[in-house]
Amino acid sequence: MRLGSAMTLTQVDDVNSLQIHSLDKMSREQLAVQQARKAFLTGRSKPLEYRIKQLKNLNQFITERAADINNALRKDLYKSENATQMFEIIGLEGEINLAVSKLAEWAAPRPVNKTLITISDDVYIQPEPLGVVLIIGAWNYPIAVTLQPLVGAIAAGNAAVVKPSEVSSHTAKVMELLSLYLDPEMYQVVTGGVPETQELLKQRFDHIFYTGNSTVGKLVMEAAAHHLTPVTLELGGKSPCYIDKNCDIGIACRRITWGKYMNCGQTCIAPDYLLCESSIQDKVINEVQKCIQEFYTNDPKSFADYGRIINQRHFKRIMALIEGSTVAIGGDSDESECYIAPTVLRDVTSGSKVMQEEIFGPVLPIITVNGLKEAIQFINEREKPLALYVFSSSSKVIKQMISETSSGALLANDCLVHFTISDLPFGGVGNSGTGRYHGKYGFDQLSHLRSCLIKKLNMERVNQMRYPPHTKEKLRWARVFLLKQVNLARWRQMVQVAVFAALAAFVVKRFLR
């Protein structure tokens, strides 16, 4: 279902105003959830053709509304048009295309291994929609991190209520245009701030998907518990980055600089701080300085591809984190423009302000350690991060970091790019989140994987072992059927070989004597 795409934002406001006046005592949030559930219960989202049509319409939205999206992100985060396409849109298009091409495979019944008990039965897993999903988006990549979960929700056959972040207000306004492309009853968009989000969290959903920080994540989980609603929490934290002295430090710093300062540091999987030995700290600083100049020129403030902090509240928060630390690079700022230059802090300690919370800005602290063992200890003494980065030419160092730490993801010798790989699940662990998505993982996360066992009303003698009276003889046979490990595939192969041998013997005996 796609309505008139030429409708402007002003006309959308007029439509929303008419809806609000018709609510009587029911809140806009309650009405959105009620309409989405009513639409879901019609069953029209179950056919794959419907889901594919909605996914293609979503793709049409990001194509036809490219100018609106670009303008909104320029106003919200000072993103250039090319940066918007590269870091917001391309990955989303890839997720949509993958879901369209693989949906029949993902949604098909999944056979499971049989046992002696189920040898004559149909045994499989059937993915089915959960129901109504609430998607609460984030402001730092407001298109990508809001609509990629929606791709999974649509593909899985769910209805959805989308709550864009009010912090990226211009992009949230563009999100309201989704109703012109998607089924407007099945897929609702609710804009607003904290009161609207709180009202939504009072409603019953079948799944809640939240992207943001751990403080709000706890509130979302608490609200979901009232209805026993499962949640996916894509949070963040302080993602560490260890640089081994035995690696190409120039290349390492080039990739770290890109990953840290992209989107002005407002990336949940950006390297939050560096760990390295004191002997290479000066070299790391020099190499990062070269990369900043190469990427953003000597005047990042005037450079089109260097962004801004989302608002003055976050600007002040980040500037306060720098206090008390030694600035090695940058440190310049302009509150009127929410501008903070790419900044590096040296000789930072664990007690520094900047180490007390996720930075989420263009500030990179360097902490010196005495080698890999101390780096691992430093990481493990803190909450499990969303991402962990290690730069080393030694496979032994990389393997040790993998085996002795825990994180949502681990990436060696690069930053951020694991997010672009749909075959890798994206998600956190512990304080950095729960659940995962991207590609088939998003489909499965927002589906119920229903166990199905279809038996026949025969072979009743086999069932005698489970019926009273429970004798020792029945127990012996139960152990055989339930505990005996049988390779049925190998057994079938042996039967086929035996049948073929018997047939060959018959042919020889009958015709070749």
Coordinates of C-alpha atoms in Angstrom, one line a residue:
M1 CA 0.0 0.0 0.0
R2 CA 1.5 3.3 -1.0
L3 CA -0.3 6.6 -0.8
G4 CA 0.4 9.9 -2.6
S5 CA 4.2 10.4 -2.2
A6 CA 4.0 14.0 -3.3
M7 CA 2.4 15.0 0.0
T8 CA 4.5 17.6 1.8
L9 CA 5.5 17.6 5.5
T10 CA 2.9 20.4 6.1
Q11 CA 0.1 18.2 4.7
V12 CA 1.2 15.3 6.9
D13 CA 0.9 17.7 9.9
D14 CA -2.6 18.5 8.8
V15 CA -3.6 14.8 8.6
N16 CA -2.0 14.1 12.0
S17 CA -3.9 17.1 13.5
L18 CA -7.2 15.7 12.3
Q19 CA -6.3 12.3 13.8
I20 CA -5.4 13.9 17.2
H21 CA -8.8 15.7 17.3
S22 CA -10.6 12.4 16.8
L23 CA -8.9 10.6 19.7
D24 CA -11.4 11.7 22.5
K25 CA -9.9 10.3 25.7
M26 CA -7.5 7.8 24.0
S27 CA -4.0 9.1 23.7
R28 CA -2.2 9.2 20.3
E29 CA 0.2 6.5 21.5
Q30 CA -2.7 4.2 22.6
L31 CA -4.4 4.7 19.3
A32 CA -1.3 3.9 17.3
V33 CA -0.7 0.6 19.2
Q34 CA -4.4 -0.3 18.9
Q35 CA -4.5 0.3 15.2
A36 CA -1.3 -1.6 14.6
R37 CA -2.6 -4.6 16.6
K38 CA -6.0 -4.5 14.9
A39 CA -4.2 -4.5 11.5
F40 CA -1.9 -7.4 12.5
L41 CA -4.9 -9.5 13.7
T42 CA -6.3 -9.3 10.2
G43 CA -3.5 -11.6 9.1
R44 CA -2.5 -9.6 6.1
S45 CA 1.1 -9.3 7.1
K46 CA 1.6 -13.1 7.0
P47 CA 1.9 -13.6 3.2
L48 CA 5.4 -13.1 1.9
E49 CA 4.1 -11.1 -1.0
Y50 CA 2.8 -8.5 1.3
R51 CA 6.0 -8.3 3.3
I52 CA 8.1 -8.0 0.1
K53 CA 5.8 -5.2 -1.1
Q54 CA 6.2 -3.3 2.1
L55 CA 10.0 -3.7 2.0
K56 CA 10.1 -2.4 -1.6
N57 CA 8.0 0.5 -0.5
L58 CA 10.4 1.3 2.3
N59 CA 13.2 1.3 -0.3
Q60 CA 11.1 3.7 -2.4
F61 CA 10.8 6.0 0.6
I62 CA 14.5 6.4 1.1
T63 CA 14.9 6.9 -2.7
E64 CA 12.1 9.4 -3.3
R65 CA 12.7 11.3 0.0
A66 CA 16.5 11.5 -0.4
A67 CA 16.4 15.3 -0.5
D68 CA 14.3 15.5 2.6
I69 CA 16.6 13.0 4.4
N70 CA 19.7 14.9 3.3
N71 CA 18.4 18.2 4.4
A72 CA 17.2 16.9 7.8
L73 CA 20.5 15.3 8.6
R74 CA 22.4 18.4 7.6
K75 CA 20.3 20.4 10.1
D76 CA 20.5 17.8 12.8
L77 CA 24.1 16.7 12.7
Y78 CA 25.7 18.8 10.0
K79 CA 26.1 15.6 7.8
S80 CA 27.1 16.1 4.2
E81 CA 24.9 14.5 1.5
N82 CA 27.7 12.0 0.6
A83 CA 28.2 11.1 4.3
T84 CA 24.5 10.5 4.7
Q85 CA 24.4 8.2 1.7
M86 CA 27.5 6.3 2.8
F87 CA 26.8 5.9 6.5
E88 CA 23.0 6.0 6.7
I89 CA 21.5 4.8 3.4
I90 CA 23.7 2.3 1.6
G91 CA 23.6 -0.1 4.5
L92 CA 19.9 0.2 4.8
E93 CA 19.4 -0.4 1.1
G94 CA 21.6 -3.5 1.5
E95 CA 19.5 -4.8 4.4
I96 CA 16.3 -4.3 2.4
N97 CA 17.7 -6.0 -0.7
L98 CA 18.9 -8.9 1.3
A99 CA 15.6 -9.4 3.1
V100 CA 13.7 -9.3 -0.2
S101 CA 16.0 -11.8 -1.9
K102 CA 16.2 -14.2 1.1
L103 CA 12.8 -13.9 2.7
A104 CA 11.3 -17.1 1.2
E105 CA 14.4 -19.0 2.6
W106 CA 14.3 -17.4 6.0
A107 CA 10.5 -17.9 6.5
A108 CA 10.5 -21.5 5.3
P109 CA 10.1 -24.4 7.7
R110 CA 13.5 -25.5 9.1
P111 CA 13.9 -29.3 9.4
V112 CA 15.6 -30.7 12.5
N113 CA 17.5 -33.9 13.1
K114 CA 15.3 -36.9 13.9
T115 CA 15.6 -39.5 16.6
L116 CA 14.2 -43.0 17.0
I117 CA 11.1 -41.5 18.6
T118 CA 10.4 -39.1 15.7
I119 CA 11.8 -41.2 12.8
S120 CA 8.3 -41.3 11.1
D121 CA 7.2 -37.9 12.1
D122 CA 7.4 -34.4 10.6
V123 CA 9.7 -32.3 12.9
Y124 CA 10.6 -28.7 12.0
I125 CA 10.8 -25.1 13.2
Q126 CA 8.4 -22.6 11.7
P127 CA 9.2 -18.9 12.0
E128 CA 6.1 -16.9 12.8
P129 CA 5.5 -13.2 13.5
L130 CA 5.6 -12.0 17.1
G131 CA 2.8 -9.4 16.7
V132 CA 3.3 -5.7 17.3
V133 CA 6.9 -4.4 17.7
L134 CA 7.9 -1.1 19.2
I135 CA 11.1 0.4 17.7
I136 CA 12.7 3.3 19.6
G137 CA 15.3 4.8 17.4
A138 CA 18.5 6.8 18.3
W139 CA 19.6 10.3 17.2
N140 CA 23.2 9.7 16.0
Y141 CA 22.3 7.7 12.9
P142 CA 18.6 8.4 13.0
I143 CA 17.7 6.8 9.6
A144 CA 19.9 3.7 9.8
V145 CA 19.4 2.6 13.4
T146 CA 15.7 3.3 13.3
L147 CA 14.8 1.7 9.9
Q148 CA 17.1 -1.3 9.9
P149 CA 15.2 -2.9 12.8
L150 CA 12.0 -2.0 10.9
V151 CA 13.3 -4.1 8.0
G152 CA 13.6 -7.1 10.3
A153 CA 10.1 -6.4 11.7
I154 CA 8.5 -6.2 8.3
A155 CA 10.3 -9.2 7.0
A156 CA 9.2 -11.3 10.0
G157 CA 5.6 -10.3 9.3
N158 CA 5.1 -8.0 12.3
A159 CA 3.2 -4.8 12.7
A160 CA 5.4 -2.0 14.1
V161 CA 5.2 1.3 16.0
V162 CA 8.2 3.5 15.2
K163 CA 9.3 6.1 17.7
P164 CA 12.1 8.3 16.1
S165 CA 14.4 10.2 18.5
E166 CA 13.1 13.7 19.2
V167 CA 16.7 14.8 19.6
S168 CA 17.3 14.6 15.8
S169 CA 14.0 16.5 15.4
H170 CA 14.3 17.3 11.6
T171 CA 14.8 13.7 10.8
A172 CA 12.0 12.6 13.0
K173 CA 9.7 14.9 11.0
V174 CA 10.8 13.2 7.8
M175 CA 10.0 9.8 9.4
E176 CA 6.3 10.8 9.5
L177 CA 6.3 10.5 5.7
L178 CA 6.6 6.7 6.1
S179 CA 2.8 6.6 6.3
L180 CA 2.7 7.6 2.7
Y181 CA 4.7 4.5 1.6
L182 CA 4.0 1.7 4.1
D183 CA 0.6 0.3 5.2
P184 CA -0.4 3.2 7.4
E185 CA -2.4 1.0 9.8
M186 CA 0.2 -1.7 10.2
Y187 CA 3.2 0.6 10.5
Q188 CA 2.6 3.6 12.8
V189 CA 5.0 6.5 13.4
V190 CA 4.8 8.3 16.8
T191 CA 6.9 11.4 17.2
G192 CA 7.5 13.4 20.4
G193 CA 9.7 13.4 23.4
V194 CA 10.0 11.7 26.8
P195 CA 6.3 11.9 27.7
E196 CA 5.3 10.2 24.4
T197 CA 7.9 7.5 24.9
Q198 CA 6.8 6.9 28.4
E199 CA 3.2 6.6 27.2
L200 CA 4.2 4.1 24.5
L201 CA 6.1 2.0 27.1
K202 CA 2.9 1.7 29.1
Q203 CA 1.3 -0.2 26.2
R204 CA 1.6 -3.9 25.6
F205 CA 3.9 -4.9 22.8
D206 CA 5.1 -8.3 21.7
H207 CA 8.7 -7.0 21.4
I208 CA 10.5 -3.8 22.1
F209 CA 13.6 -2.8 20.1
Y210 CA 15.6 0.1 21.7
T211 CA 18.8 1.7 20.5
G212 CA 20.4 4.2 22.9
N213 CA 22.3 4.3 26.2
S214 CA 22.3 1.8 29.1
T215 CA 20.5 4.2 31.5
V216 CA 17.4 4.5 29.3
G217 CA 17.9 0.8 28.4
K218 CA 17.2 -0.1 32.0
L219 CA 14.0 1.9 32.0
V220 CA 12.9 0.2 28.8
M221 CA 13.5 -3.2 30.3
E222 CA 11.7 -2.3 33.5
A223 CA 8.7 -1.1 31.5
A224 CA 8.7 -4.2 29.3
A225 CA 8.7 -6.4 32.4
H226 CA 5.2 -5.3 33.3
H227 CA 3.9 -7.1 30.2
L228 CA 6.7 -9.8 30.1
T229 CA 7.6 -8.3 26.8
P230 CA 11.0 -9.5 25.3
V231 CA 13.5 -6.7 24.4
T232 CA 16.4 -6.1 22.1
L233 CA 18.6 -3.4 23.7
E234 CA 21.3 -2.0 21.4
L235 CA 23.3 0.1 23.8
G236 CA 26.9 1.3 23.8
G237 CA 29.6 1.8 26.4
K238 CA 33.3 2.5 26.3
S239 CA 34.7 0.4 23.5
P240 CA 38.4 0.0 24.0
C241 CA 41.1 -0.1 21.3
Y242 CA 44.5 -1.7 22.0
I243 CA 47.5 -0.9 19.8
D244 CA 50.2 -3.5 19.9
K245 CA 53.7 -2.0 19.5
N246 CA 54.5 -4.7 16.9
C247 CA 52.1 -3.4 14.2
D248 CA 52.1 -0.8 11.5
I249 CA 51.2 2.1 13.7
G250 CA 50.6 4.4 10.8
I251 CA 47.9 2.3 9.2
A252 CA 46.4 1.5 12.6
C253 CA 46.1 5.2 13.5
R254 CA 44.6 6.0 10.1
R255 CA 41.8 3.5 10.6
I256 CA 41.3 4.5 14.3
T257 CA 41.1 8.2 13.3
W258 CA 38.5 7.4 10.7
G259 CA 36.5 5.3 13.2
K260 CA 36.7 7.8 16.1
Y261 CA 35.9 11.1 14.4
M262 CA 33.3 9.9 11.9
N263 CA 30.0 11.6 12.7
C264 CA 31.9 13.8 15.1
G265 CA 32.5 10.8 17.4
Q266 CA 28.8 10.2 17.9
T267 CA 29.0 6.5 17.0
C268 CA 28.1 3.8 19.5
I269 CA 30.9 1.5 18.3
A270 CA 33.5 4.2 17.9
P271 CA 36.8 3.5 19.7
D272 CA 36.2 5.2 23.1
Y273 CA 39.8 5.1 24.3
L274 CA 43.2 3.8 23.3
L275 CA 45.4 1.5 25.2
C276 CA 49.1 1.3 24.3
E277 CA 52.6 1.1 25.8
S278 CA 54.2 4.4 26.8
S279 CA 57.0 3.8 24.3
I280 CA 54.7 4.3 21.4
Q281 CA 52.3 7.0 22.8
D282 CA 54.1 9.9 21.1
K283 CA 54.2 8.1 17.7
V284 CA 50.5 7.3 18.0
I285 CA 49.7 11.0 18.7
N286 CA 51.8 12.1 15.7
E287 CA 50.2 9.6 13.4
V288 CA 46.7 10.6 14.5
Q289 CA 47.6 14.3 14.0
K290 CA 48.6 13.5 10.4
C291 CA 45.4 11.7 9.7
I292 CA 43.2 14.4 11.2
Q293 CA 44.9 17.0 8.9
E294 CA 44.6 14.6 5.9
F295 CA 40.9 13.8 6.5
Y296 CA 39.6 17.2 7.8
T297 CA 42.3 19.7 6.7
N298 CA 43.9 22.2 9.1
D299 CA 40.4 23.8 9.7
P300 CA 37.9 21.0 10.5
K301 CA 35.4 23.6 11.5
S302 CA 35.0 24.8 7.9
F303 CA 35.3 21.3 6.4
A304 CA 32.1 19.9 4.9
D305 CA 32.6 16.3 6.1
Y306 CA 33.2 17.2 9.7
G307 CA 30.0 17.2 11.8
R308 CA 28.7 18.8 14.9
I309 CA 27.6 17.7 18.3
I310 CA 23.8 17.2 18.3
N311 CA 22.9 19.9 20.8
Q312 CA 24.4 22.2 23.5
R313 CA 23.6 19.8 26.3
H314 CA 25.8 17.2 24.8
F315 CA 28.4 19.8 23.9
K316 CA 28.7 20.9 27.5
R317 CA 28.8 17.3 28.7
I318 CA 31.7 16.4 26.4
M319 CA 33.6 19.6 27.2
A320 CA 33.3 18.8 30.9
L321 CA 34.8 15.4 30.3
I322 CA 38.0 17.0 29.0
E323 CA 38.6 19.0 32.2
G324 CA 41.7 17.9 34.1
S325 CA 43.3 16.0 31.2
T326 CA 46.2 16.9 29.0
V327 CA 45.2 17.9 25.5
A328 CA 47.7 16.6 22.9
I329 CA 45.7 17.5 19.8
G330 CA 42.7 19.8 19.3
G331 CA 40.6 21.0 22.2
D332 CA 39.2 23.9 20.2
S333 CA 35.4 24.4 20.5
D334 CA 32.6 26.8 19.6
E335 CA 29.4 26.4 21.7
S336 CA 27.3 28.5 19.4
E337 CA 27.9 26.0 16.6
C338 CA 28.2 22.9 18.9
Y339 CA 31.6 22.4 17.4
I340 CA 34.4 20.5 19.1
A341 CA 37.6 19.9 17.1
P342 CA 39.1 16.4 16.8
T343 CA 40.8 16.0 20.1
V344 CA 43.3 13.6 21.6
L345 CA 44.2 13.4 25.3
R346 CA 47.5 12.0 26.5
D347 CA 48.6 10.3 29.8
V348 CA 45.0 9.7 30.8
T349 CA 44.4 7.7 34.0
S350 CA 41.5 5.4 34.9
G351 CA 40.3 8.0 37.4
S352 CA 40.1 10.8 34.9
K353 CA 36.6 12.4 34.2
V354 CA 36.8 11.2 30.6
M355 CA 37.0 7.6 31.7
Q356 CA 33.8 7.7 33.8
E357 CA 31.2 7.5 31.0
E358 CA 30.9 6.9 27.3
I359 CA 32.3 9.9 25.5
F360 CA 30.2 9.9 22.4
G361 CA 32.1 12.8 21.0
P362 CA 35.4 13.6 19.1
V363 CA 37.6 13.1 22.1
L364 CA 40.2 10.2 22.2
P365 CA 41.9 9.5 25.5
I366 CA 45.2 7.5 25.5
I367 CA 46.0 5.3 28.5
T368 CA 49.4 3.7 28.7
V369 CA 49.8 0.1 29.9
N370 CA 52.6 -2.4 30.3
G371 CA 51.7 -4.7 27.4
L372 CA 48.9 -7.0 26.4
K373 CA 48.3 -8.6 29.8
E374 CA 47.7 -5.3 31.5
A375 CA 45.5 -4.1 28.7
I376 CA 43.3 -7.2 29.0
Q377 CA 43.1 -6.7 32.8
F378 CA 42.1 -3.1 32.3
I379 CA 39.4 -4.1 29.8
N380 CA 38.0 -6.9 32.0
E381 CA 37.8 -4.7 35.1
R382 CA 35.1 -2.7 33.3
E383 CA 31.7 -3.3 31.8
K384 CA 31.6 -5.5 28.7
P385 CA 31.8 -3.2 25.7
L386 CA 29.8 -3.2 22.5
A387 CA 32.9 -3.5 20.4
L388 CA 36.6 -4.2 21.2
Y389 CA 39.4 -3.3 18.8
V390 CA 42.9 -4.7 18.7
F391 CA 45.6 -3.7 16.2
S392 CA 48.5 -6.2 15.9
S393 CA 50.5 -8.1 13.4
S394 CA 50.6 -11.1 15.7
S395 CA 47.8 -13.7 15.4
K396 CA 48.8 -14.8 18.9
V397 CA 48.0 -11.4 20.4
I398 CA 44.7 -11.3 18.5
K399 CA 43.7 -14.8 19.6
Q400 CA 44.6 -14.0 23.2
M401 CA 42.5 -10.9 23.1
I402 CA 39.6 -13.0 21.8
S403 CA 40.0 -15.8 24.3
E404 CA 40.5 -13.6 27.4
T405 CA 37.9 -10.9 27.0
S406 CA 34.2 -10.5 26.3
S407 CA 32.5 -7.9 24.1
G408 CA 29.6 -7.6 21.7
A409 CA 32.0 -7.9 18.8
L410 CA 35.8 -8.0 18.3
L411 CA 37.5 -6.5 15.3
A412 CA 41.2 -6.8 14.6
N413 CA 43.1 -4.3 12.6
D414 CA 40.1 -2.1 11.7
C415 CA 37.2 -0.2 13.2
L416 CA 33.4 -0.1 12.7
V417 CA 33.2 -2.1 9.5
H418 CA 31.8 -5.2 11.1
F419 CA 28.5 -3.3 11.3
T420 CA 28.3 -3.4 7.5
I421 CA 28.4 -7.2 7.3
S422 CA 24.9 -8.7 7.3
D423 CA 26.2 -12.2 8.0
L424 CA 27.6 -11.1 11.4
P425 CA 25.1 -10.6 14.2
F426 CA 25.3 -7.1 15.6
G427 CA 24.5 -6.7 19.3
G428 CA 26.0 -6.2 22.8
V429 CA 26.6 -8.3 25.9
G430 CA 25.9 -7.4 29.5
N431 CA 25.9 -3.6 29.9
S432 CA 26.3 -3.0 26.2
G433 CA 23.0 -4.7 25.3
T434 CA 21.0 -7.8 24.7
G435 CA 19.8 -9.4 21.5
R436 CA 21.1 -9.0 17.9
Y437 CA 20.1 -8.0 14.4
H438 CA 21.2 -7.5 10.8
G439 CA 20.2 -9.9 8.0
K440 CA 18.8 -13.2 9.1
Y441 CA 19.7 -12.4 12.7
G442 CA 17.2 -9.5 12.6
F443 CA 14.5 -11.7 11.1
D444 CA 15.1 -14.4 13.7
Q445 CA 15.2 -11.8 16.6
L446 CA 11.8 -10.5 15.6
S447 CA 10.2 -13.9 14.9
H448 CA 9.0 -16.7 17.2
L449 CA 10.8 -19.9 16.1
R450 CA 7.9 -22.2 16.7
S451 CA 8.6 -25.9 17.3
C452 CA 6.4 -28.2 15.3
L453 CA 6.0 -31.9 15.7
I454 CA 3.4 -33.7 13.4
K455 CA 2.8 -37.3 14.5
K456 CA 0.6 -40.0 12.9
L457 CA -2.1 -42.0 14.7
N458 CA -0.3 -45.3 14.2
M459 CA 2.7 -47.1 15.7
E460 CA 0.8 -47.1 19.0
R461 CA 2.8 -50.1 20.3
V462 CA 5.9 -47.9 20.5
N463 CA 4.0 -45.6 22.8
Q464 CA 3.3 -48.4 25.3
M465 CA 6.6 -47.7 27.0
R466 CA 5.3 -44.3 28.3
Y467 CA 1.9 -45.5 29.5
P468 CA 1.2 -46.8 33.0
P469 CA 2.1 -49.1 34.6
H470 CA 5.7 -48.1 34.5
T471 CA 7.7 -51.3 34.5
K472 CA 11.4 -51.9 34.4
E473 CA 11.1 -53.4 30.9
K474 CA 9.4 -50.2 29.7
L475 CA 12.1 -48.1 31.4
R476 CA 14.8 -50.1 29.6
W477 CA 13.1 -49.5 26.2
A478 CA 12.6 -45.8 27.0
R479 CA 16.4 -45.5 27.6
V480 CA 17.0 -47.1 24.2
F481 CA 14.7 -44.8 22.3
L482 CA 15.4 -41.6 24.2
L483 CA 19.1 -41.8 25.1
K484 CA 20.6 -43.9 22.3
Q485 CA 22.6 -41.6 19.9
V486 CA 21.8 -42.8 16.4
N487 CA 23.2 -41.2 13.3
L488 CA 20.0 -41.5 11.2
A489 CA 21.7 -40.1 8.1
R490 CA 24.4 -42.8 8.3
W491 CA 21.6 -45.3 9.1
R492 CA 19.7 -44.3 5.9
Q493 CA 22.9 -44.5 3.9
M494 CA 23.5 -48.0 5.2
V495 CA 20.0 -49.0 4.3
Q496 CA 20.4 -47.6 0.8
V497 CA 23.6 -49.5 0.3
A498 CA 22.0 -52.7 1.6
V499 CA 19.0 -52.3 -0.8
F500 CA 21.3 -51.6 -3.7
A501 CA 23.4 -54.6 -2.9
A502 CA 20.3 -56.8 -2.7
L503 CA 19.1 -55.4 -6.0
A504 CA 22.4 -56.0 -7.6
A505 CA 22.5 -59.6 -6.3
F506 CA 19.0 -60.2 -7.7
V507 CA 20.0 -58.8 -11.2
V508 CA 23.1 -61.0 -11.3
K509 CA 21.2 -64.0 -10.2
R510 CA 18.3 -63.4 -12.5
F511 CA 19.9 -62.2 -15.7
L512 CA 23.6 -62.9 -15.7
R513 CA 23.9 -66.5 -14.7

